[in-house]
Amino acid sequence: MSKPTNPFNLFRFLFIFLALWRFPVLANHDGPYSRSSSIVFTTLGRASYCFDIYSLPLWVAPASSNELQLTDGVSVNFNGYFPSPSSVSMLFGAPDRTQGDVSPPPLHLVYVTERNGSSHVFLDSLYYGGREHAGSRAILEEDPSESTRSELTRFQFPLVGLEQSDGRVSMKDKPTLVGEYLIYVSTHENTGVPRTSWAAVYSTHLKTGSTRRLTPYGVADFSPAVSPSGVWTAVASYGEKGWDGEVEDLGTDIYLFSTRDGASRVKVVEHGGWPSWADDSTFYFHRRCEDGWWSVFKASILKNQKLGVDSVVTERVTPPGFHVFTPAASTSNKSFIAVATRRPDSEFRHIELFDVVSKQFVELTQPISPNVHHLNPFVSPDSIRVGYHKCRGSSNGHMRTNLILENLKNPFSEKIPLFRFDGSFPSFSADGSRIAFVDFPGVYVVNSDGSGLRKVFERNAFATAWDWKRKGVVYTSAGQEFSSESTDVDIVSINVDDENLSYKRLTRGGKNDAFPSASPDGKWVAFRSGRSGHKNLYVMDALEGEAGGLYRLTEGPWSDTMCNWSPDGEWILFASDRENPGSGSFELFMVHPNGTGLHKLVQSGSGGRANHPCFSPDGKYVVFTSDYAGVSAEPISNPHHYQPYGEIFVIKSDGSGIRRLTHNSYEDGTPAWGPKYMKDDDVEWPNGGTTCSFEDCHWLNISPDNNAATKCSSLYSAPVKPQCYTN
């Protein structure tokens, strides 16, 4: 008898083949700069996510000894999916089990990973027992011993990255493997229309790399789910109506279309998101109800009727009284679904099973990790395991700490390093050697290589700016952020090189004086103030503050804010809602320091936002944050972001040539463009940083109307209190 095929040799060959094929050397596109500047920006909470994908066996009592970490602890890994063995076999060609190989199969996992500066989709095949035992012990065997856990063998295959989008950076999300095809969301195609989402569903043939767009142009799709037969794909979508600025419930509908080519697209459910198929005629989805609770619904497609809203019957299957969302149906066991929940007595979201027959809930993750968020469950094809992602903390065996600077690929210019900075309102010193930033409460300074971290101001503050002439002088706004015009906020200057960290209050008696920016000659500071009852721009003496000289730059019943002085001193750039005061819509404007030459630089569609502008060191470009590209994913699938639509953009200072720099579903903001080239490597926090400190969506903390919930509760027999496993 011939020797059985060794899976390790097969996978090693495939890995080398795919690595060479998938990652060709991209052309080195010259940008507008030599290697002389860098851009940093902030993403709320992202540095502490440390997401990895974990799994628990179903039908046994939850225990920490049964929880398996499936991904490798590198960067962030999330939104996993257990592909069917047949799909993996079609892709790779499974070992011939008729030739004496009777070992159980490995566990295959498809997931999104953000590493090496961009978003990718990976496929991992996992065995326990070391390379010499690869294939002899499957991860799906119940309760592997600790000694066996330490001998994990991982075969990792990159499925899609930059090459499917012609080298263009993009976000990837919600992948599903269907035979030789990968169905997923990508944001690599510019819609050409301000304030519209770039998120669309694509199909990539993994053996040839051929990629087809399934979403119609002019439409955005989120959260794709492929039916068990592979015939249909369900998505959450606005259709042609587009996004209107929603940051909680997007108000999407559910559409179906042909997985093969995107044809036969039809709306089947009004108001719903995150579909998950149980069979080809049944799927589950979530919706925020009129009583305020997020709940899971069942959609049943009627036979022998024209497909559409009228041919689909929906029913609410989870009760009011707490939030239930992101359902994951089982294709082999129709009696249950996995869900994420937020209960009134907990600040954390957890994974539970819901029995759709008995209407009972069963806790899975709360007994194991009660004070950890668990997100976006998915169920294995045989209904043996449930997967989810959570913060791995510091116990994953990797020595790497959190990053203060995470290097990302810059689609604007490869010569300008782009970094996600773990701190709010960063700003560069005049020579680019230091960065000031805010970590509430207080102001900090760190060298641009991540060393020399110091706290320089104890009070709560927001926004930072360096003096261009006086070395070591940092301006900030001391007081409460996001406040009204009458709130006491003052501009202070801090001498960060003084041993005593002396500071000077520059504004007196004003209201909400904030967002300072110094003139290049070091003589003046522009800032916004609410002292007139409206937030307008003022200019004061840099050394003595308003006591040494003050004049009003803009005037009107609107908000002018977030000013930035051009390097040549000729312009002051700022954000304003002057065209629709109080609406929350902000555009970028420019004005000369003497008040002349006012004009608009950029607007993000009707009702959009463009904020936190900053000139490039030569004044030819402006970097800013905006909702110009809408939202890229359902906000409830992520941790908390105040504005889950912010991306970083660059535009020429004449208002032309807008370019998108970042692609994700987070809130990117407060960019700064410094005059020094920073080595394009990740930089770890000198003190280790903070892990798992992010928060769940704040709008899930708000209890819905109790009267409405009470009225609806009589419609359900399901108990609000979950049931627990018993031995």
XYZ file of C-alpha atoms in Angstrom:
727
model
C 0.000 0.000 0.000
C 1.311 3.435 -0.863
C 2.217 5.839 1.895
C -0.587 8.272 2.808
C -0.258 11.840 1.556
C 1.369 14.095 4.132
C -0.840 17.202 4.503
C 2.136 19.233 5.648
C 4.033 18.693 2.394
C 0.937 19.527 0.375
C 0.193 22.705 2.314
C 3.844 23.771 2.288
C 3.837 23.593 -1.509
C 0.552 25.480 -1.710
C 1.771 28.144 0.678
C 4.905 28.819 -1.378
C 2.867 28.856 -4.584
C 0.228 31.227 -3.222
C 2.742 33.484 -1.540
C 4.611 33.995 -4.821
C 1.414 34.395 -6.835
C -0.527 36.506 -4.380
C 2.128 39.071 -3.495
C 3.853 40.311 -6.657
C 6.105 43.312 -6.276
C 3.946 46.382 -6.774
C 5.147 49.261 -8.879
C 6.821 52.031 -6.939
C 4.523 54.947 -7.700
C 6.324 58.232 -7.214
C 4.375 60.731 -5.163
C 4.709 64.497 -4.892
C 7.361 64.316 -2.179
C 10.857 63.109 -1.586
C 11.282 61.263 1.691
C 10.957 64.371 3.840
C 7.568 64.273 5.581
C 5.118 61.984 7.399
C 1.396 61.876 8.190
C -0.130 60.662 11.452
C -3.760 60.360 12.489
C -5.874 58.910 15.288
C -8.342 56.010 15.293
C -10.522 55.874 18.380
C -9.689 52.754 20.436
C -8.146 50.812 17.546
C -4.693 50.369 19.120
C -6.165 48.436 22.039
C -8.415 46.080 20.035
C -5.896 43.189 19.790
C -8.602 41.063 18.184
C -8.127 37.353 17.673
C -10.670 34.742 16.680
C -11.653 32.160 19.276
C -13.930 29.146 19.313
C -15.965 27.135 21.805
C -17.447 23.656 21.355
C -21.215 23.562 21.466
C -23.292 21.170 23.545
C -20.807 20.985 26.421
C -20.536 23.269 29.426
C -18.541 26.415 28.564
C -15.132 26.406 30.208
C -11.960 28.380 29.639
C -10.148 25.099 29.034
C -12.408 24.516 26.016
C -11.906 27.933 24.452
C -9.416 27.838 21.574
C -7.551 30.789 20.096
C -7.688 30.150 16.364
C -5.728 33.076 14.895
C -2.060 33.818 15.410
C -2.007 36.885 17.667
C -0.565 39.144 14.966
C -2.225 42.555 14.636
C -6.044 42.363 14.439
C -8.016 39.354 13.184
C -11.803 39.410 13.019
C -15.062 38.523 11.212
C -14.280 34.852 10.751
C -16.089 32.144 8.830
C -15.842 28.337 8.926
C -15.846 27.197 5.273
C -17.264 23.822 4.346
C -14.681 21.063 3.814
C -15.947 20.684 0.248
C -15.080 24.314 -0.564
C -11.541 23.891 0.746
C -11.188 20.602 -1.121
C -12.241 22.247 -4.363
C -9.716 25.015 -3.814
C -6.698 22.978 -2.783
C -7.471 19.371 -3.633
C -7.819 17.306 -0.446
C -5.459 14.404 0.376
C -6.778 11.083 -0.896
C -8.372 9.470 2.146
C -8.912 6.212 0.343
C -5.176 5.511 0.516
C -5.049 4.681 4.197
C -5.238 8.211 5.626
C -8.100 7.997 8.107
C -7.167 11.027 10.180
C -9.879 13.600 10.874
C -9.736 16.847 8.881
C -8.228 20.080 10.177
C -10.283 23.111 11.088
C -10.354 25.664 8.286
C -10.913 29.319 9.088
C -11.402 32.257 6.706
C -11.068 35.693 8.285
C -10.153 39.343 7.855
C -6.752 40.449 9.082
C -5.155 43.896 9.188
C -1.400 43.416 8.967
C 1.561 44.726 6.993
C -0.207 48.041 6.601
C -3.409 46.955 4.871
C -6.458 44.679 4.997
C -6.347 41.060 3.772
C -8.400 37.875 3.822
C -6.564 34.771 5.067
C -7.371 31.085 5.176
C -5.838 29.125 8.062
C -5.830 25.329 8.325
C -5.219 24.209 11.897
C -3.930 20.961 13.393
C -2.782 20.108 16.886
C 0.144 17.852 17.628
C 3.113 19.394 15.791
C 4.283 18.999 12.222
C 5.174 15.375 12.565
C 1.593 14.717 13.656
C -0.112 17.120 11.270
C -3.319 15.508 10.184
C -3.279 12.949 12.995
C -5.241 15.095 15.441
C -7.872 17.563 14.348
C -8.740 20.717 16.195
C -12.371 19.652 16.205
C -11.686 16.839 18.623
C -13.193 17.836 21.929
C -11.071 19.298 24.715
C -7.487 18.824 23.514
C -4.995 18.705 26.347
C -2.845 21.710 27.213
C 0.249 19.903 25.973
C -1.415 19.285 22.645
C -2.592 22.907 22.418
C 1.009 24.097 22.541
C 1.818 21.961 19.476
C -0.520 23.766 17.101
C 0.428 23.480 13.435
C -0.897 26.311 11.316
C -0.946 26.513 7.530
C -1.761 30.071 6.529
C -2.821 31.128 3.045
C -3.392 34.729 1.922
C -6.497 34.710 -0.265
C -7.013 38.347 -1.247
C -5.042 41.509 -0.592
C -3.882 44.428 -2.729
C -3.582 42.532 -5.971
C -7.334 42.011 -6.480
C -7.718 45.793 -6.603
C -4.766 46.536 -8.901
C -2.606 47.496 -5.953
C -5.183 49.882 -4.500
C -5.509 49.908 -0.723
C -8.968 48.882 0.463
C -10.925 47.497 3.381
C -11.943 43.832 3.212
C -14.890 42.441 5.191
C -17.246 39.465 5.711
C -15.528 36.836 3.512
C -17.226 33.603 2.447
C -15.528 30.769 0.568
C -17.741 29.172 -2.091
C -15.828 26.471 -3.915
C -13.012 28.205 -5.770
C -14.533 31.657 -5.242
C -14.257 34.123 -2.385
C -17.206 36.471 -1.812
C -16.322 39.553 0.248
C -16.696 43.313 0.708
C -14.023 45.663 -0.610
C -13.741 49.464 -0.804
C -11.205 49.770 -3.610
C -13.456 51.442 -6.204
C -14.107 55.158 -5.911
C -17.774 55.968 -6.451
C -16.876 59.415 -7.766
C -19.734 60.875 -5.718
C -19.082 62.663 -2.390
C -20.592 61.148 0.754
C -21.337 57.760 -0.766
C -19.956 54.476 0.484
C -17.327 52.628 -1.521
C -18.330 49.298 0.064
C -19.292 46.722 -2.556
C -19.404 42.930 -2.800
C -16.899 41.188 -5.058
C -16.232 37.640 -6.185
C -12.640 36.528 -6.750
C -11.750 33.254 -8.459
C -8.875 32.209 -6.234
C -7.091 30.046 -8.776
C -6.908 32.730 -11.455
C -7.261 35.949 -9.441
C -10.098 37.122 -11.683
C -12.359 39.481 -9.730
C -15.948 40.452 -10.553
C -18.021 43.176 -8.915
C -21.422 41.836 -7.827
C -22.820 45.088 -6.430
C -24.289 47.466 -9.029
C -22.442 50.750 -9.504
C -24.113 53.557 -7.611
C -25.071 51.185 -4.766
C -23.304 50.135 -1.539
C -23.648 46.668 -0.002
C -22.690 45.442 3.477
C -22.560 42.158 5.410
C -22.878 39.599 2.581
C -24.083 36.061 3.367
C -24.091 33.257 0.793
C -26.913 30.697 0.857
C -25.993 27.041 1.606
C -26.372 26.090 -2.054
C -24.214 29.026 -3.111
C -26.910 30.270 -5.482
C -27.951 33.405 -3.596
C -26.104 36.126 -1.729
C -27.988 38.278 0.777
C -26.724 41.757 1.679
C -27.690 44.762 3.757
C -28.023 47.728 1.415
C -29.511 51.196 1.030
C -30.251 50.416 -2.572
C -30.218 53.563 -4.650
C -31.407 55.864 -1.860
C -27.909 56.073 -0.347
C -26.579 56.946 3.082
C -28.049 59.854 5.010
C -25.542 60.126 7.846
C -26.852 57.384 10.146
C -24.303 56.237 12.746
C -26.294 53.634 14.702
C -28.968 51.744 12.773
C -28.148 52.314 9.110
C -31.734 51.637 8.083
C -30.636 49.258 5.342
C -32.900 46.797 3.545
C -31.986 43.229 2.614
C -31.452 42.319 -1.019
C -30.760 39.020 -2.732
C -28.786 38.522 -5.921
C -27.120 35.733 -7.864
C -23.777 34.791 -6.342
C -22.467 33.889 -9.774
C -22.785 37.282 -11.426
C -24.862 39.650 -9.243
C -27.903 39.332 -11.512
C -31.564 38.974 -10.443
C -31.095 41.513 -7.657
C -34.265 42.045 -5.630
C -35.253 43.576 -2.291
C -36.799 40.984 0.007
C -36.895 42.664 3.453
C -37.445 46.277 4.365
C -35.276 47.463 7.266
C -32.792 44.807 8.214
C -29.105 43.957 8.359
C -26.548 41.192 8.914
C -28.354 38.329 7.145
C -27.432 34.701 7.904
C -28.850 31.684 6.069
C -30.267 28.552 7.699
C -31.277 27.032 4.336
C -32.008 28.378 0.871
C -35.486 29.532 1.876
C -34.774 30.775 5.421
C -32.446 33.426 6.796
C -32.163 35.472 9.963
C -31.339 39.166 10.292
C -31.295 41.923 12.902
C -33.206 45.161 13.169
C -33.666 47.921 15.739
C -37.365 47.813 16.569
C -39.807 50.585 17.329
C -39.574 49.697 21.017
C -35.865 50.544 20.892
C -34.427 47.038 21.250
C -32.229 45.381 18.682
C -33.787 42.009 17.886
C -33.317 39.075 15.535
C -35.946 38.257 12.924
C -36.588 35.198 10.803
C -37.315 35.575 7.085
C -39.088 32.726 5.269
C -39.196 32.803 1.473
C -42.516 31.520 0.152
C -42.347 28.968 -2.622
C -43.898 29.377 -6.062
C -44.121 33.148 -5.788
C -42.213 35.914 -7.503
C -39.294 36.801 -5.266
C -39.712 40.133 -3.490
C -40.840 41.774 -0.276
C -44.347 40.319 -0.641
C -43.033 36.768 -0.989
C -41.025 36.844 2.255
C -42.656 36.406 5.670
C -40.767 37.908 8.606
C -41.244 37.323 12.324
C -39.455 38.622 15.390
C -37.891 35.673 17.173
C -36.002 37.265 20.096
C -37.836 39.128 22.869
C -37.548 42.750 23.969
C -35.843 43.608 27.240
C -32.255 43.443 25.935
C -30.362 43.796 22.671
C -29.830 40.783 20.377
C -27.974 41.204 17.100
C -25.488 39.833 14.500
C -27.198 36.419 14.205
C -25.380 33.333 12.925
C -27.609 30.502 11.730
C -26.652 26.835 11.563
C -27.113 25.081 8.233
C -27.047 21.584 9.759
C -29.105 22.200 12.904
C -32.084 24.480 12.372
C -33.102 24.499 16.027
C -30.725 27.271 17.158
C -28.894 30.406 16.152
C -25.848 32.038 17.726
C -26.226 35.716 18.583
C -24.450 38.589 20.288
C -26.316 40.154 23.200
C -26.154 43.237 25.402
C -28.149 42.811 28.572
C -29.127 45.672 30.900
C -27.053 44.226 33.745
C -23.812 44.079 31.726
C -21.497 46.572 30.037
C -20.160 43.847 27.754
C -21.531 42.070 24.706
C -21.531 38.279 24.832
C -22.237 35.311 22.624
C -25.294 33.198 23.390
C -27.262 30.444 21.730
C -30.954 30.976 21.126
C -33.164 27.933 20.687
C -35.735 29.002 18.102
C -38.063 26.164 19.152
C -38.031 26.415 22.947
C -37.270 30.171 22.936
C -34.494 29.643 25.466
C -31.144 31.443 25.635
C -27.926 29.686 26.637
C -24.897 31.699 27.705
C -21.585 30.755 26.115
C -18.945 33.419 26.768
C -20.242 35.195 29.867
C -19.327 32.329 32.260
C -15.788 32.282 30.825
C -14.915 35.961 30.311
C -17.661 38.116 31.827
C -15.756 41.403 31.433
C -14.643 41.025 27.821
C -16.496 41.985 24.646
C -17.221 39.115 22.232
C -18.250 40.035 18.697
C -19.875 38.635 15.560
C -20.456 34.883 16.090
C -20.331 32.247 13.343
C -21.142 28.543 13.435
C -19.241 25.609 11.924
C -20.995 23.711 9.075
C -21.475 20.644 11.306
C -22.819 22.772 14.208
C -20.059 21.525 16.516
C -18.371 24.873 17.221
C -19.125 28.566 17.426
C -16.514 31.175 16.585
C -16.221 34.873 17.474
C -13.540 37.491 17.995
C -12.451 39.219 21.160
C -9.434 41.067 22.547
C -6.692 38.552 23.279
C -5.232 40.554 26.156
C -1.659 39.872 27.224
C -1.896 36.110 27.694
C -1.553 35.016 24.077
C 2.122 34.150 24.343
C 3.325 36.961 22.072
C 5.813 39.440 23.481
C 4.812 42.330 21.230
C 3.051 45.166 23.050
C 0.562 47.671 21.723
C 1.633 50.119 19.050
C 1.912 53.847 19.512
C 2.676 54.139 15.779
C 1.239 51.641 13.286
C 2.615 52.025 9.787
C 0.011 51.793 7.004
C 0.316 51.716 3.242
C -0.152 55.203 1.844
C -2.045 55.201 -1.477
C -1.237 58.884 -1.974
C 2.546 58.451 -2.058
C 4.816 55.596 -1.033
C 7.426 58.215 -0.109
C 5.276 59.678 2.677
C 4.933 57.286 5.630
C 1.399 57.059 7.009
C 0.869 56.117 10.650
C -2.050 55.391 12.907
C -1.078 57.151 16.130
C -2.395 55.988 19.499
C -3.271 59.396 20.892
C -5.742 62.175 20.109
C -4.997 65.498 18.397
C -1.349 64.784 17.479
C 0.803 67.660 16.202
C 4.430 67.899 15.071
C 7.100 70.214 16.394
C 8.603 72.620 13.853
C 11.463 70.241 13.056
C 9.235 67.126 13.163
C 11.283 65.485 15.904
C 8.512 65.479 18.521
C 4.780 64.855 18.641
C 2.403 66.418 21.159
C -0.910 64.679 21.752
C -3.824 64.290 24.142
C -4.671 61.233 26.210
C -7.653 62.271 28.301
C -6.999 63.785 30.708
C -3.697 65.492 29.979
C -1.212 66.437 27.267
C 1.839 64.331 26.385
C 4.957 64.711 24.269
C 6.859 61.861 22.626
C 9.741 61.724 20.167
C 8.688 60.831 16.631
C 10.485 57.482 16.978
C 8.283 56.593 19.963
C 10.864 57.265 22.680
C 10.914 59.861 25.443
C 7.239 59.775 26.401
C 6.359 62.478 28.965
C 3.204 63.956 30.421
C 3.462 67.749 30.189
C 0.027 68.962 31.303
C -2.222 67.403 33.944
C -5.561 69.058 33.247
C -8.150 67.887 30.759
C -7.322 69.352 27.371
C -7.912 68.863 23.661
C -6.163 69.956 20.468
C -2.408 70.625 20.375
C -0.174 72.882 18.247
C 3.525 73.789 18.425
C 5.033 77.238 18.177
C 7.063 77.517 14.946
C 9.783 79.729 16.464
C 9.941 79.170 20.213
C 11.319 75.685 20.677
C 9.397 73.536 23.133
C 6.236 75.664 23.312
C 2.980 73.748 22.837
C -0.478 75.319 22.726
C -3.597 73.475 23.838
C -7.221 74.010 24.868
C -7.655 73.457 28.597
C -11.190 72.407 29.514
C -13.996 70.097 28.509
C -14.177 68.909 24.915
C -17.420 68.803 22.872
C -18.926 71.688 24.867
C -21.233 74.625 24.231
C -20.175 78.184 23.446
C -20.450 79.227 27.105
C -18.188 76.515 28.534
C -14.977 77.681 30.222
C -12.180 76.521 27.921
C -8.949 78.510 27.612
C -5.908 78.493 25.366
C -2.697 77.859 27.305
C 0.925 77.679 26.166
C 3.129 75.027 27.797
C 6.911 75.103 27.875
C 7.568 71.372 27.591
C 11.358 71.894 27.884
C 11.016 73.650 31.241
C 11.734 71.329 34.166
C 8.730 72.767 35.951
C 6.547 72.452 32.824
C 5.395 76.020 33.241
C 2.319 77.097 31.337
C 0.623 80.399 30.621
C -3.058 81.147 30.175
C -3.474 83.195 26.998
C -7.251 83.811 26.907
C -9.174 85.588 29.631
C -12.886 85.630 30.231
C -13.625 84.075 26.889
C -15.921 81.104 26.345
C -14.842 77.865 24.690
C -11.538 79.191 23.397
C -10.029 76.223 21.571
C -8.132 74.772 18.582
C -5.088 77.060 18.588
C -2.745 77.336 15.591
C 0.411 79.493 15.604
C 1.550 81.654 12.713
C 4.841 80.615 11.068
C 6.572 83.819 12.202
C 5.714 82.962 15.819
C 3.887 86.241 16.450
C 0.219 85.193 16.434
C -2.133 82.388 17.413
C -5.420 81.778 15.610
C -8.181 80.053 17.605
C -11.928 79.682 17.826
C -14.020 81.239 20.567
C -17.675 81.263 21.567
C -17.428 84.583 23.406
C -19.945 86.252 21.051
C -22.470 83.463 21.476
C -21.238 81.766 18.313
C -17.998 79.927 17.640
C -15.947 82.182 15.352
C -12.234 82.644 14.669
C -9.968 85.118 16.464
C -6.257 85.950 16.334
C -4.213 86.947 19.392
C -0.625 87.713 20.372
C 1.361 84.477 20.708
C 3.458 85.561 23.668
C 1.059 87.596 25.815
C -2.226 86.180 24.597
C -5.267 88.391 24.120
C -3.813 90.901 26.581
C -1.103 91.623 24.014
C -3.480 92.007 21.099
C -6.676 90.412 19.793
C -8.802 90.756 16.681
C -11.807 88.921 15.293
C -11.234 87.075 12.013
C -14.714 85.693 11.187
C -18.181 86.705 12.310
C -21.584 85.100 11.953
C -24.264 82.928 13.586
C -22.437 79.694 12.813
C -19.422 77.657 13.976
C -15.938 78.265 12.560
C -13.415 75.957 14.196
C -10.357 73.674 13.868
C -8.104 76.301 12.283
C -4.646 75.662 10.810
C -2.144 78.284 9.618
C -0.403 77.691 6.273
C 3.420 77.331 6.328
C 3.873 80.523 4.282
C 1.593 82.472 6.622
C -0.769 83.495 3.818
C -3.819 81.399 4.707
C -5.795 80.133 7.670
C -7.678 76.929 6.976
C -10.740 76.003 9.050
C -13.919 73.932 9.259
C -17.303 75.667 9.282
C -21.029 74.948 9.224
C -21.756 78.465 7.948
C -23.749 77.216 4.964
C -26.155 75.320 7.213
C -25.621 76.475 10.818
C -26.373 73.940 13.533
C -26.916 71.098 11.065
C -23.752 69.207 11.949
C -22.530 69.624 8.378
C -19.033 71.087 8.078
C -17.005 72.159 5.038
C -13.409 73.394 4.796
C -12.727 77.057 4.058
C -9.640 79.232 3.639
C -9.169 82.903 4.511
C -6.247 85.317 4.615
C -5.196 86.412 8.132
C -6.567 89.887 7.343
C -10.041 88.434 6.666
C -9.980 88.663 2.857
C -10.038 85.933 0.232
C -12.583 83.678 1.949
C -13.386 80.633 -0.167
C -14.452 77.022 0.184
C -11.846 74.282 -0.239
C -13.942 71.107 -0.106
C -17.438 69.934 0.721
C -18.517 66.354 1.435
C -21.741 66.250 -0.508
C -25.004 67.569 0.886
C -24.995 67.550 4.685
C -21.532 65.977 4.943
C -18.565 66.599 7.180
C -14.980 67.669 6.539
C -12.985 68.444 9.672
C -9.551 68.737 11.301
C -7.609 70.136 8.315
C -3.822 70.399 8.306
C -1.501 71.812 5.641
C 1.392 69.813 4.228
C 4.839 71.202 5.155
C 5.090 72.997 1.780
C 1.482 74.211 1.850
C 0.560 72.543 -1.448
C -1.739 69.921 0.074
C -4.219 69.581 2.910
C -4.909 66.419 4.910
C -8.280 66.171 6.672
C -10.917 63.764 7.937
C -14.301 63.387 6.281
C -17.382 61.269 5.660
C -16.656 61.740 1.937
C -16.697 57.926 1.520
C -19.728 57.289 3.734
C -19.719 54.230 5.984
C -18.012 50.947 5.147
C -19.744 48.471 7.490
C -22.668 48.148 9.866
C -21.627 50.151 12.968
C -23.055 47.570 15.376
C -20.488 45.033 14.144
C -17.675 47.118 15.692
C -16.822 48.581 19.101
C -17.855 52.136 19.877
C -17.084 54.965 17.471
C -18.751 58.339 17.825
C -18.668 58.786 14.065
C -18.076 55.421 12.347
C -17.467 57.015 8.989
C -14.322 59.151 9.302
C -11.544 58.457 6.800
C -8.394 60.437 6.092
C -8.194 62.318 2.782
C -5.669 64.524 0.995
C -6.556 67.350 -1.381
C -4.498 69.983 -3.174
C -4.690 73.410 -1.567
C -6.455 74.682 -4.691
C -9.329 72.226 -4.023
C -8.487 69.678 -6.712
C -7.253 66.090 -6.703
C -8.909 64.633 -3.616
C -7.416 61.262 -2.584
C -8.540 58.772 0.058
C -5.770 57.557 2.386
C -7.476 55.183 4.832
C -9.924 52.336 4.311
C -11.652 50.809 7.340
C -14.916 50.855 9.273
C -13.517 52.877 12.183
C -13.415 56.574 13.058
C -10.180 58.091 11.757
C -9.534 61.688 12.678
C -7.249 64.555 13.768
C -4.505 64.090 11.143
C -1.182 65.956 11.247
C 1.453 66.330 8.520
C 4.982 66.704 9.810
C 8.187 67.919 8.121
C 10.283 64.866 8.969
C 10.502 61.452 7.326
C 9.679 58.819 9.953
C 10.995 55.319 9.382
C 8.105 53.279 8.021
C 8.038 50.673 10.772
C 5.611 49.938 13.581
C 6.625 51.437 16.931
C 5.590 49.880 20.233
C 4.445 51.844 23.250
C 7.461 52.415 25.523
C 5.302 51.552 28.546
C 3.451 48.647 26.946
C 0.278 50.576 26.196
C -3.242 49.659 27.205
C -4.918 46.479 25.990
C -8.652 45.844 25.611
C -9.621 49.304 26.870
C -12.144 50.031 24.115
C -15.868 50.422 24.785
C -18.971 48.905 23.237
C -21.328 51.082 21.204
C -22.590 53.787 23.559
C -26.047 53.710 22.026
C -26.424 50.115 23.245
C -26.145 51.429 26.817
C -29.332 53.484 26.487
C -32.350 51.602 27.783
C -35.224 51.772 25.299
C -38.682 52.885 26.339
C -39.749 50.553 29.125
C -43.453 50.934 28.423
C -43.001 49.912 24.810
C -40.850 46.968 25.848
C -43.483 45.855 28.364
C -46.233 45.997 25.752
C -44.201 43.863 23.374
C -43.010 41.344 25.958
C -46.431 39.701 26.105
C -45.945 38.584 22.515
C -43.100 36.273 23.507
C -42.790 33.209 25.659
C -38.996 33.456 25.685
C -37.540 34.296 29.103
C -35.234 37.297 29.308
C -33.012 35.488 31.812
C -30.660 33.065 30.056
C -30.475 29.409 30.915
C -27.161 27.920 32.018
C -25.598 24.574 31.304
C -25.764 22.055 34.101
C -23.454 19.118 34.575
